[in-house]
Coordinates of C-alpha atoms in Angstrom, one line a residue:
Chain Z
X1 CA -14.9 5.4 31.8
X2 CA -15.5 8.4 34.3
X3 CA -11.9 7.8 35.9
X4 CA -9.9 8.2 32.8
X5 CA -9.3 11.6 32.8
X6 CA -6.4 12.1 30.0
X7 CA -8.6 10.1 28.0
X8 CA -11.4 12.2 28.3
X9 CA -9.3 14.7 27.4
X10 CA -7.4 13.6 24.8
X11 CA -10.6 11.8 23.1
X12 CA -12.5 15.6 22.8
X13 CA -9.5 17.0 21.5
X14 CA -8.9 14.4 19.2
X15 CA -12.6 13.8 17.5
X16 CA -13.1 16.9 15.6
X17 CA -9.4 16.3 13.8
X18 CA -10.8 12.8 12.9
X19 CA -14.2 14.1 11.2
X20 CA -12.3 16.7 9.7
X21 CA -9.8 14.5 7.9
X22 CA -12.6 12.2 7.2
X23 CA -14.1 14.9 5.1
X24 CA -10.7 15.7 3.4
X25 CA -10.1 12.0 2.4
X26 CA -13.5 11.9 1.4
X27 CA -13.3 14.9 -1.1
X28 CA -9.9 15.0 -1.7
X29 CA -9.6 11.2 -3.0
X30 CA -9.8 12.2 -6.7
X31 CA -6.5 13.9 -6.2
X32 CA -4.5 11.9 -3.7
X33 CA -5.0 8.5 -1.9
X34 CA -8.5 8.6 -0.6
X35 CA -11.9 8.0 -1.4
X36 CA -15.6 6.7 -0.2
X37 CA -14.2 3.8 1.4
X38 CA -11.3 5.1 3.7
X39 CA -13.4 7.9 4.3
X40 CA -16.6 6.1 5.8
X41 CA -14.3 4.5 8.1
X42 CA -12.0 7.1 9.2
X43 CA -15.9 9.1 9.7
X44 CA -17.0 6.3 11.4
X45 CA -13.8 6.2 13.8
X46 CA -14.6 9.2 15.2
X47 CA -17.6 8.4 16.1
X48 CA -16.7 4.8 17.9
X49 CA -14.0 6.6 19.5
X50 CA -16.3 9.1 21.6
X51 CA -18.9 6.2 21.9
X52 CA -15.7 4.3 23.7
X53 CA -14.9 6.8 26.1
X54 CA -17.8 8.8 26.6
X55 CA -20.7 6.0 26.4
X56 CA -23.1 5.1 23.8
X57 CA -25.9 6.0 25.9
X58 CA -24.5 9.4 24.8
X59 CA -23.3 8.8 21.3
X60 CA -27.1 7.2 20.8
X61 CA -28.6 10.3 22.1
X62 CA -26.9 12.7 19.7
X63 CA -26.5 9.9 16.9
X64 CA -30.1 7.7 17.2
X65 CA -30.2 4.6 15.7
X66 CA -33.0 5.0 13.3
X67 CA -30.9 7.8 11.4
X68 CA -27.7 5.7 11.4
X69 CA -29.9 2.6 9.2
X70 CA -31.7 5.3 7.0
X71 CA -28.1 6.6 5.9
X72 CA -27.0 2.4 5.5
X73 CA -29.9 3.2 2.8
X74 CA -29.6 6.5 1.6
X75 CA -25.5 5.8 0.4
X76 CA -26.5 2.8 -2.0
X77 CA -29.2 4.8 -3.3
X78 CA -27.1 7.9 -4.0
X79 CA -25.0 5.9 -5.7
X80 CA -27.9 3.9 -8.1
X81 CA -29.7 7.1 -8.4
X82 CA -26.5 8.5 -9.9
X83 CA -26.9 5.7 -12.5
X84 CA -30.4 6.4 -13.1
X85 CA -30.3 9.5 -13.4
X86 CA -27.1 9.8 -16.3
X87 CA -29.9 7.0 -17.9
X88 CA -33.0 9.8 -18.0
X89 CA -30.2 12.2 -19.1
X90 CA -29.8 10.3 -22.5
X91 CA -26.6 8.1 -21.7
X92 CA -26.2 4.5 -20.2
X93 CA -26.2 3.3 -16.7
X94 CA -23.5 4.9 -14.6
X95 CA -21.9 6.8 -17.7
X96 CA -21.3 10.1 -16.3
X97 CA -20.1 12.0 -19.4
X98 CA -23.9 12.9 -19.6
X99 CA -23.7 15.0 -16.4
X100 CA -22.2 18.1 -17.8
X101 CA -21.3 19.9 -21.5
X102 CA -18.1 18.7 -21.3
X103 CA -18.0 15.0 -20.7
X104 CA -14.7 15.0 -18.3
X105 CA -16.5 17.7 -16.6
X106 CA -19.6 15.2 -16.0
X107 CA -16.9 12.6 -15.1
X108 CA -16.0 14.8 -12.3
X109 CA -19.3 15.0 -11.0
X110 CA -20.1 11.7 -11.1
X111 CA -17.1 10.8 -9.3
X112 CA -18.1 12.9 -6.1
X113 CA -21.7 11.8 -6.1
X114 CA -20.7 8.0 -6.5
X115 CA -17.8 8.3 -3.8
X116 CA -20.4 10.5 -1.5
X117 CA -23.1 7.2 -1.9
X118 CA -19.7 5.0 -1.0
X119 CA -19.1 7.3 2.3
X120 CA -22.3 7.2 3.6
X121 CA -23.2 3.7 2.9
X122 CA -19.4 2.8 4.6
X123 CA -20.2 5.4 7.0
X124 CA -23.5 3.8 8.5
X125 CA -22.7 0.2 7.9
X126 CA -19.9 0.9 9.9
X127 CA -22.0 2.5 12.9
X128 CA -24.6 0.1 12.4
X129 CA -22.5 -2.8 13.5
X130 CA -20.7 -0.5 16.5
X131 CA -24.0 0.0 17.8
X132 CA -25.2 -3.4 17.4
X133 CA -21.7 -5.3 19.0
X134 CA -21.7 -2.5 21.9
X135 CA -25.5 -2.5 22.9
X136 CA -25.1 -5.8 24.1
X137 CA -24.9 -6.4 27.7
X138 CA -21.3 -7.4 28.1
X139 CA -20.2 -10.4 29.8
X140 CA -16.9 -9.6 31.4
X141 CA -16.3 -7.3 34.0
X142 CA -14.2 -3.7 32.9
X143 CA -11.3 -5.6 35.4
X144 CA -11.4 -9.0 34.2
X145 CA -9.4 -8.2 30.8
Chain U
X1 CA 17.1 -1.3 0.2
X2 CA 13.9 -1.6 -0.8
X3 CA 14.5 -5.7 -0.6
X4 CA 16.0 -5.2 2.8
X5 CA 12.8 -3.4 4.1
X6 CA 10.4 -5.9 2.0
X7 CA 12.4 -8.9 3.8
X8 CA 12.5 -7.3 7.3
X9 CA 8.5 -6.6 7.4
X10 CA 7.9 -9.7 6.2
X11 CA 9.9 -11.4 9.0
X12 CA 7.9 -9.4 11.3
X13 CA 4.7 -10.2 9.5
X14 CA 5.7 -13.8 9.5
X15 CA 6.6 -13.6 13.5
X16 CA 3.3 -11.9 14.0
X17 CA 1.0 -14.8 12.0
X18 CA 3.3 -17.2 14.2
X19 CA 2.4 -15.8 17.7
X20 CA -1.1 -15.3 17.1
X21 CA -1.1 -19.1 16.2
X22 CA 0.1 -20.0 19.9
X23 CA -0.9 -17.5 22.1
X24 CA -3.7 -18.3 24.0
X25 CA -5.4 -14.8 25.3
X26 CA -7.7 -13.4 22.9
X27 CA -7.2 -10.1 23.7
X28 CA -3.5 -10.1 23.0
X29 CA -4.7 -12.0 19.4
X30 CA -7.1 -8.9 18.7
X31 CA -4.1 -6.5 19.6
X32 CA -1.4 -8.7 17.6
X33 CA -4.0 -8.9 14.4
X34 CA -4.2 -5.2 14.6
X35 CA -0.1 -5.1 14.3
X36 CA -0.4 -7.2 11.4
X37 CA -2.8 -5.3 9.3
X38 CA -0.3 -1.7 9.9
X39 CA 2.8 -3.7 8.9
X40 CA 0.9 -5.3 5.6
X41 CA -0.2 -1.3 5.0
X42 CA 3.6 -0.7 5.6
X43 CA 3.8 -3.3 2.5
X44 CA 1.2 -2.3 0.2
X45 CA 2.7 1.0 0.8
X46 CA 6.5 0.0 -0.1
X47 CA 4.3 -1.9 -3.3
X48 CA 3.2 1.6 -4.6
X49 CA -0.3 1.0 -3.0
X50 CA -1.2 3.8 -1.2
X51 CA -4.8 3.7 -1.5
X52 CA -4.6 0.4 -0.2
X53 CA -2.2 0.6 2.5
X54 CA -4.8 4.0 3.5
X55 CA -8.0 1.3 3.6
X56 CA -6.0 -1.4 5.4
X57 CA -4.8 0.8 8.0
X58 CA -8.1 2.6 8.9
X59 CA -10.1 -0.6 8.5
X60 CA -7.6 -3.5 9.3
X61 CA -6.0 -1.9 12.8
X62 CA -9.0 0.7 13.5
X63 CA -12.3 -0.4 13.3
X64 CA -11.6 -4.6 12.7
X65 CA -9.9 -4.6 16.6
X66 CA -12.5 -2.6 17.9
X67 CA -15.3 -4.8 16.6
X68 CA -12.8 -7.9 18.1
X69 CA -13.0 -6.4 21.2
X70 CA -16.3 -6.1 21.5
X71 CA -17.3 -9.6 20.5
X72 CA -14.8 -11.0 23.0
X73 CA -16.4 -8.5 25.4
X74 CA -19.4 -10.6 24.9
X75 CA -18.1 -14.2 24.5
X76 CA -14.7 -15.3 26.4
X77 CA -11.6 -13.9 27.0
X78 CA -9.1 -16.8 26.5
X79 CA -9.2 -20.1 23.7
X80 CA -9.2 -23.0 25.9
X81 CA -6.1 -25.3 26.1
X82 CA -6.1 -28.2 23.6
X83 CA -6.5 -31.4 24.7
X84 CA -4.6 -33.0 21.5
X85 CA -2.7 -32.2 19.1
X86 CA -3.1 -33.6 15.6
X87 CA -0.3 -33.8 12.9
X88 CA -3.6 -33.6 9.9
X89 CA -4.0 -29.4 10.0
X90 CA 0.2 -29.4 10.1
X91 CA 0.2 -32.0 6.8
X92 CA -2.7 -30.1 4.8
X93 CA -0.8 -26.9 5.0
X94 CA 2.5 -28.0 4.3
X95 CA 0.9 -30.2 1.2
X96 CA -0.9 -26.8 0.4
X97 CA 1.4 -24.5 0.6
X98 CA 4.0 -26.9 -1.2
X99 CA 1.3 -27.2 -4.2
X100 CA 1.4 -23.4 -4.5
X101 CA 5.3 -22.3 -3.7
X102 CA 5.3 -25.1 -7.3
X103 CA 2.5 -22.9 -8.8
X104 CA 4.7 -20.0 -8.5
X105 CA 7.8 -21.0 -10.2
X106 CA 5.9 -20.2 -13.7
X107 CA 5.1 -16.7 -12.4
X108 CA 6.9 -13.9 -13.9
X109 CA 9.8 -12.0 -11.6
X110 CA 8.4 -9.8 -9.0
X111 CA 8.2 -6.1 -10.5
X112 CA 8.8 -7.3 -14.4
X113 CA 7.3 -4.7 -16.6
X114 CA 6.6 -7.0 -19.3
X115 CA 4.2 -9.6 -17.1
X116 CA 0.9 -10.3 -18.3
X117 CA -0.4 -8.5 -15.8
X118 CA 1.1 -5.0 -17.4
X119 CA 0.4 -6.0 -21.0
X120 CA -3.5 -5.9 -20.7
X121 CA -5.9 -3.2 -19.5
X122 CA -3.9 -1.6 -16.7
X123 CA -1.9 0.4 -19.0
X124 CA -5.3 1.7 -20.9
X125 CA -6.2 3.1 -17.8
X126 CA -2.9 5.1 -17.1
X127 CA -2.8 6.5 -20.8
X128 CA -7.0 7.1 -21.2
X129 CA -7.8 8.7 -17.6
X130 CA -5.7 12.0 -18.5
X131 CA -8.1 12.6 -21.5
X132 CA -11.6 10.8 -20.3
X133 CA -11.9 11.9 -17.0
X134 CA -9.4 13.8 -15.9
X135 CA -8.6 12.9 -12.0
X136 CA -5.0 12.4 -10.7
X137 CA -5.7 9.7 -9.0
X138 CA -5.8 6.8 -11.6
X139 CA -7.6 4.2 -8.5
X140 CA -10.3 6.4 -8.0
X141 CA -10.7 7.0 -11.8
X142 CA -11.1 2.9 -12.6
X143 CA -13.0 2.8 -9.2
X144 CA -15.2 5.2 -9.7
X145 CA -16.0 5.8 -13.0
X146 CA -14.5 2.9 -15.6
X147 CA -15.5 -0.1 -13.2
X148 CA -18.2 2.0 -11.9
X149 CA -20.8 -1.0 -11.8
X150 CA -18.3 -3.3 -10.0
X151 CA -18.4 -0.7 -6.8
X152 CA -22.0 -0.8 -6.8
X153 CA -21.6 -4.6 -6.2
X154 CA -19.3 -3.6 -3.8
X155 CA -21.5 -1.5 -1.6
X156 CA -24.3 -3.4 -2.0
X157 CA -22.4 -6.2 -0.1
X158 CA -21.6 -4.1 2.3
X159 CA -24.7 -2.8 3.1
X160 CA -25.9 -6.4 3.1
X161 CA -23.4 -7.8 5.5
X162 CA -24.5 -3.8 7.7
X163 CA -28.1 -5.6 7.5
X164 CA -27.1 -8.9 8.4
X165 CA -25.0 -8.2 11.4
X166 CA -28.1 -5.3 12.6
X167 CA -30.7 -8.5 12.0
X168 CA -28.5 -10.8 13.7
X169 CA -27.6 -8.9 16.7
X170 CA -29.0 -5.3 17.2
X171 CA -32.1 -6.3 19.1
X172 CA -33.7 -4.2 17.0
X173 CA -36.6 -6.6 16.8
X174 CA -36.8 -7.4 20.7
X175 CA -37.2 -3.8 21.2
X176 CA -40.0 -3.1 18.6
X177 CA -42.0 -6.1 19.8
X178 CA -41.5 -4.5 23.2
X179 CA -43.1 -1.2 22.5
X180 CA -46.1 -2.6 20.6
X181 CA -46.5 -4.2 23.7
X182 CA -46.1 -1.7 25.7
X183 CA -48.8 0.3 23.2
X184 CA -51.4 -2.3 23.3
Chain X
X1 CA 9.5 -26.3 -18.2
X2 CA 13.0 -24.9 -18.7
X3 CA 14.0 -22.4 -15.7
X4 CA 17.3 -21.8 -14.5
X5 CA 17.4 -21.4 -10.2
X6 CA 19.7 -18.0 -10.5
X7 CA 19.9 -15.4 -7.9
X8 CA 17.6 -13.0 -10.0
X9 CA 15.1 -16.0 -10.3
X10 CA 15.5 -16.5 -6.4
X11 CA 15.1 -12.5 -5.7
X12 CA 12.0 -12.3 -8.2
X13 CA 9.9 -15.2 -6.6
X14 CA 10.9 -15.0 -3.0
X15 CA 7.8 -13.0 -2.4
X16 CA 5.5 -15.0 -3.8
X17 CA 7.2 -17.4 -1.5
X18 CA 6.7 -15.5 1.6
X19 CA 3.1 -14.8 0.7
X20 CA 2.3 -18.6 0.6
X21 CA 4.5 -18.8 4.1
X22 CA 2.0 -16.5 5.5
X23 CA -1.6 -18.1 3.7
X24 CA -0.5 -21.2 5.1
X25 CA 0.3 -19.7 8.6
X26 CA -3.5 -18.5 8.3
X27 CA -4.4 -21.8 7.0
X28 CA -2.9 -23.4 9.7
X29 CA -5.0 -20.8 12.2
X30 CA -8.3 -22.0 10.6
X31 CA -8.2 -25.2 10.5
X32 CA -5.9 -26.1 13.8
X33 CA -7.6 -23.9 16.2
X34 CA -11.0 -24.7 17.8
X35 CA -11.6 -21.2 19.0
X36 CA -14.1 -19.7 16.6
X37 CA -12.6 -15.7 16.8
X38 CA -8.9 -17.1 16.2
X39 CA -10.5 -18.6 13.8
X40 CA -12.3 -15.5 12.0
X41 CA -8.3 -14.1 12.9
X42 CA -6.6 -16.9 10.6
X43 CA -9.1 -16.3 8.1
X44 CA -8.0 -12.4 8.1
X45 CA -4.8 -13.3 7.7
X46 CA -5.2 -15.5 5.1
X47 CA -6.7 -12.7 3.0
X48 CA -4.3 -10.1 4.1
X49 CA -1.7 -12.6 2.3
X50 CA -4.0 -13.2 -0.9
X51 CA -4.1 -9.2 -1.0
X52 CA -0.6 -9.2 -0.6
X53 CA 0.0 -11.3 -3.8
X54 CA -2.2 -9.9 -5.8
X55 CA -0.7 -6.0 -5.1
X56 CA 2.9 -7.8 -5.5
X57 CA 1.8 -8.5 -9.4
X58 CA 0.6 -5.0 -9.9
X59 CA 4.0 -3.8 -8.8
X60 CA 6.6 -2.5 -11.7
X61 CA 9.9 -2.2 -10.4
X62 CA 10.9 2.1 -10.9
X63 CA 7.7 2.8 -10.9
X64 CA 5.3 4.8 -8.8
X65 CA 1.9 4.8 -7.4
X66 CA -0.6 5.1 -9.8
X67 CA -1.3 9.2 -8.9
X68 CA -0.3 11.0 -12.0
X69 CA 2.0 13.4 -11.3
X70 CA 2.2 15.3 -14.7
X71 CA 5.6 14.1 -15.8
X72 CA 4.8 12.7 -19.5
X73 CA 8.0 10.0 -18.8
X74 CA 6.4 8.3 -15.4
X75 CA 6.1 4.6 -15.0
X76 CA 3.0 3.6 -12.9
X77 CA 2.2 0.8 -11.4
X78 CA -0.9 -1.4 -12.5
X79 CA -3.8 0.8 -10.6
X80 CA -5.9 -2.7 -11.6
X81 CA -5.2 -4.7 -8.6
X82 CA -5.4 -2.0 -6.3
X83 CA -8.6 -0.7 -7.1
X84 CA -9.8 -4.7 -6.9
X85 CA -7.9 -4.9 -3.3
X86 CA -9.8 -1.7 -1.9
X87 CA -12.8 -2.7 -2.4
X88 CA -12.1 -6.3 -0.9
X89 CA -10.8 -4.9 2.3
X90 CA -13.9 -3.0 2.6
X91 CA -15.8 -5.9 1.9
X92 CA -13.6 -7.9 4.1
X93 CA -14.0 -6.1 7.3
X94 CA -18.4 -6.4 6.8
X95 CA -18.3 -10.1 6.1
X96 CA -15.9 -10.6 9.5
X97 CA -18.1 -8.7 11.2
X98 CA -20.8 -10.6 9.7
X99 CA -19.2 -13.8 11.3
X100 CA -18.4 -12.2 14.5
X101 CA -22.1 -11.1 15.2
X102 CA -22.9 -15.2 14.3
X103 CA -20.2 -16.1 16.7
X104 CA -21.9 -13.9 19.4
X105 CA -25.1 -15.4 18.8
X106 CA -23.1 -19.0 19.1
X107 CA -21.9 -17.9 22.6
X108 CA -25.3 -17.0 23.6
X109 CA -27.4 -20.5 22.6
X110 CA -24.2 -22.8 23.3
X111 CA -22.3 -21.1 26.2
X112 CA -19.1 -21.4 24.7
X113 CA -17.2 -20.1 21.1
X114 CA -14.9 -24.0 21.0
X115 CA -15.9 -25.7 18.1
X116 CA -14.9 -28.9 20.0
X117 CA -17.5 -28.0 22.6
X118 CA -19.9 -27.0 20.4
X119 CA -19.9 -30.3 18.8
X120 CA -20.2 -32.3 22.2
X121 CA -23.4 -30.3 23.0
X122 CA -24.9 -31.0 19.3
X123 CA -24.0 -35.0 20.0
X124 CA -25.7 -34.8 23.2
X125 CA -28.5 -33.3 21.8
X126 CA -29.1 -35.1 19.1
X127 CA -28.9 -38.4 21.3
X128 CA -31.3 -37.2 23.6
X129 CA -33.7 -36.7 20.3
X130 CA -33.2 -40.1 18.9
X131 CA -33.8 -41.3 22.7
X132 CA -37.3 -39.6 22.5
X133 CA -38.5 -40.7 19.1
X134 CA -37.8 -44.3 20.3
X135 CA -39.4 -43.8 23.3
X136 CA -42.6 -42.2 21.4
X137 CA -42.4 -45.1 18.9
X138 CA -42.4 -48.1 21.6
X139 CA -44.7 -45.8 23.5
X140 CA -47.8 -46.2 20.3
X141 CA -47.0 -49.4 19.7

């Protein structure tokens, strides 16, 4: 995509925005609309988006593909290891009121760490498959669409 | 004039499912499906969904086209022309959708406060979320913390289908085999 | 059943109505269309309209998304189905792209993503199997 200029353009204006509101959705869903799950994806946009325009030679480079499966991992265990460890606190599986003194406090808590495992695990799944659609050799031509 | 809106997306809705059904390009399918998923977010949000109509636009018209792209990047870009057309499909979905328009007729009206549906659990949500956890937002409350364990199922299927689609496709394997290879 | 067919009964169950109108057009995609992405695109549309109805029952007519806004008197509506809803879009999106990476694999052993096709090349193959095992069985008699 060398000869799209304005896209260019545009797309390097556009992709810090996107992370940024990614983060906000991310961390801001207890209050408003939002959470893990819109929050992986909007994350992952940004990502495709540069990938689209710029390469994925050059997305891979700064973004490899080993890191992208380890944080496919790392989300779902964030998320169990938030169970496990409100069970060696004293209090059942997933039941966050163990977290802090004050058990809406703990509830708190356990939200962000559960919604972080949801983000990350979105995040990477959502890469994962990019990756693995766009590093196939393609079998039409950039004129023949 | 909530009605009116509700009735005019779903005639658009309704137009869109329609064209996707004949046209014949698959690009202009991936581009039409991506219309439809931001006019059902346009419903979820006129349905007091917002958390929805936020997943369904970033997911339905962001990443679901890209990915269509891409797979018709790698396979063909038009359906082929059929060389008959049968009356069967036509008859199960009007026998179908007449078995269900009859299953509907016992449903409560659209928006009744005393439905089922708002007599159960929903409403111990809305009053106990204020006192047990404390968050606004009553979704990410039940999400999150009351149906905690349900979400873990959740992820886990999506990291599955992640794994699946990285087995399937990545090469990831045809690459590893090649640098043992290329080590030995 | 006793039911009278008023306006307000008409007005109350036209969405449910318009929902099935749209499952059906979906329907219709899947099972009508030979090409296997239009079909992944019918099945999408399908669940967008399942979604559709089960938000629709969640909804309480005055009342407001389920955000509390600190305003003791507030109807919400049923956060239940929504929270189900979210997590089945999520879910939706890695299962279709689950059945677009086998539809790429498809493409690559049978050259082609028409289920007619498809078919046609299994028959011939399958033939040309039987053909061989006869062949091998006359062949050590």
């Amino acid at each position: 995509m060398d000869h799209h200029l304005i896209l260019r353009v545009v797309t390097k204006l556009l992709v810090a925005p996107i992370l940024l509101y990614g983060l906000y959705v991310q961390f801001h869903g207890d209050f408003g609309p939002g959470g893990g799950f819109q929050a992986g994806v909007i994350f992952a946009v940004g990502f495709i988006l540069y990938g689209i325009v710029f390469g994925l030679r050059r997305l891979r480079k700064s973004f490899p593909d080993y890191f992208v499966h380890r944080l496919v991992a790392l989300g779902v265990l964030i998320y169990a290891g938030t169970g496990v460890v409100n069970m060696l606190l004293g209090g059942n599986f997933l039941d966050y009121n163990v977290l802090a003194e004050e058990g809406y406090k703990g509830q708190h808590w356990g939200i962000i760490a559960v919604e972080l495992g949801v983000g990350v695990t979105v995040f990477g799944v959502m890469m994962a498959i990019y990756y693995s659609f766009a590093g196939r050799p393609p079998r039409l031509d950039d004129k023949d669409w | 004039m909530e009605l009116a809106l509700t009735i005019l997306l779903f005639v658009a809705l309704v137009a869109t499912a329609l064209t996707i059904a004949l046209v014949r390009r698959l690009f202009a399918v991936v581009m039409l499906s991506g219309v439809f998923s931001l006019l059902s977010a346009l419903l979820f949000v006129l349905m007091d969904a917002v958390d929805v109509a936020f997943t369904e636009a970033a997911v339905g018209a962001g990443i679901s086209s890209v990915l269509m792209l891409g797979t018709i990047a790698l396979t063909a870009r038009s359906e082929k022309r059929p060389e008959r057309y049968s009356l069967v499909p036509l008859a199960v979905v009007l026998l179908t959708g007449g078995v269900l328009i009859y299953g509907t007729l016992d449903m409560p009206n659209f928006g009744a406060a005393d439905a089922p549906v708002q007599l159960h659990v929903g409403p111990d949500y809305i009053r106990k979320t204020p006192e047990d956890i404390d968050v606004p937002n009553i979704v990410t409350a039940v999400l999150a913390s009351y149906r905690g364990f349900d979400t873990l199922g959740e992820v886990t299927v999506v990291f599955t289908a992640g794994l699946g689609v990285v087995l399937l496709i990545s090469g990831l394997g045809r690459r590893i085999r090649r640098r043992r290879e290329g080590a030995d | 059943m006793n039911m009278q067919f008023d306006v307000e009964f008409l007005l109350g169950h036209m969405n449910y109505w318009l929902f099935v109108v749209l499952m059906m057009t979906g329907l219709y995609i899947v099972v009508a269309r030979g090409n296997l992405l239009k079909k992944i695109v019918g099945l999408n549309i399908f669940q967008a309209a399942v979604f559709m109805l089960y938000i629709s029952m969640g909804k309480i007519s005055g009342g407001t998304a389920p955000i509390a806004t600190g305003n003791p008197d507030e109807i919400y509506s049923n956060p239940l189905p929504h929270v189900l809803i979210l997590t089945a879009i999520v879910v939706g999106i890695a299962t279709t792209s689950l059945g677009l990476a086998l539809i790429v694999r498809i493409n690559e052993s049978y050259g082609t993503i028409e289920e007619d096709e498809i078919l046609e090349l299994d028959r011939i193959k399958s033939d040309e199997e039987i053909e061989k095992l006869k062949t091998e069985a006359s062949n050590s008699k």
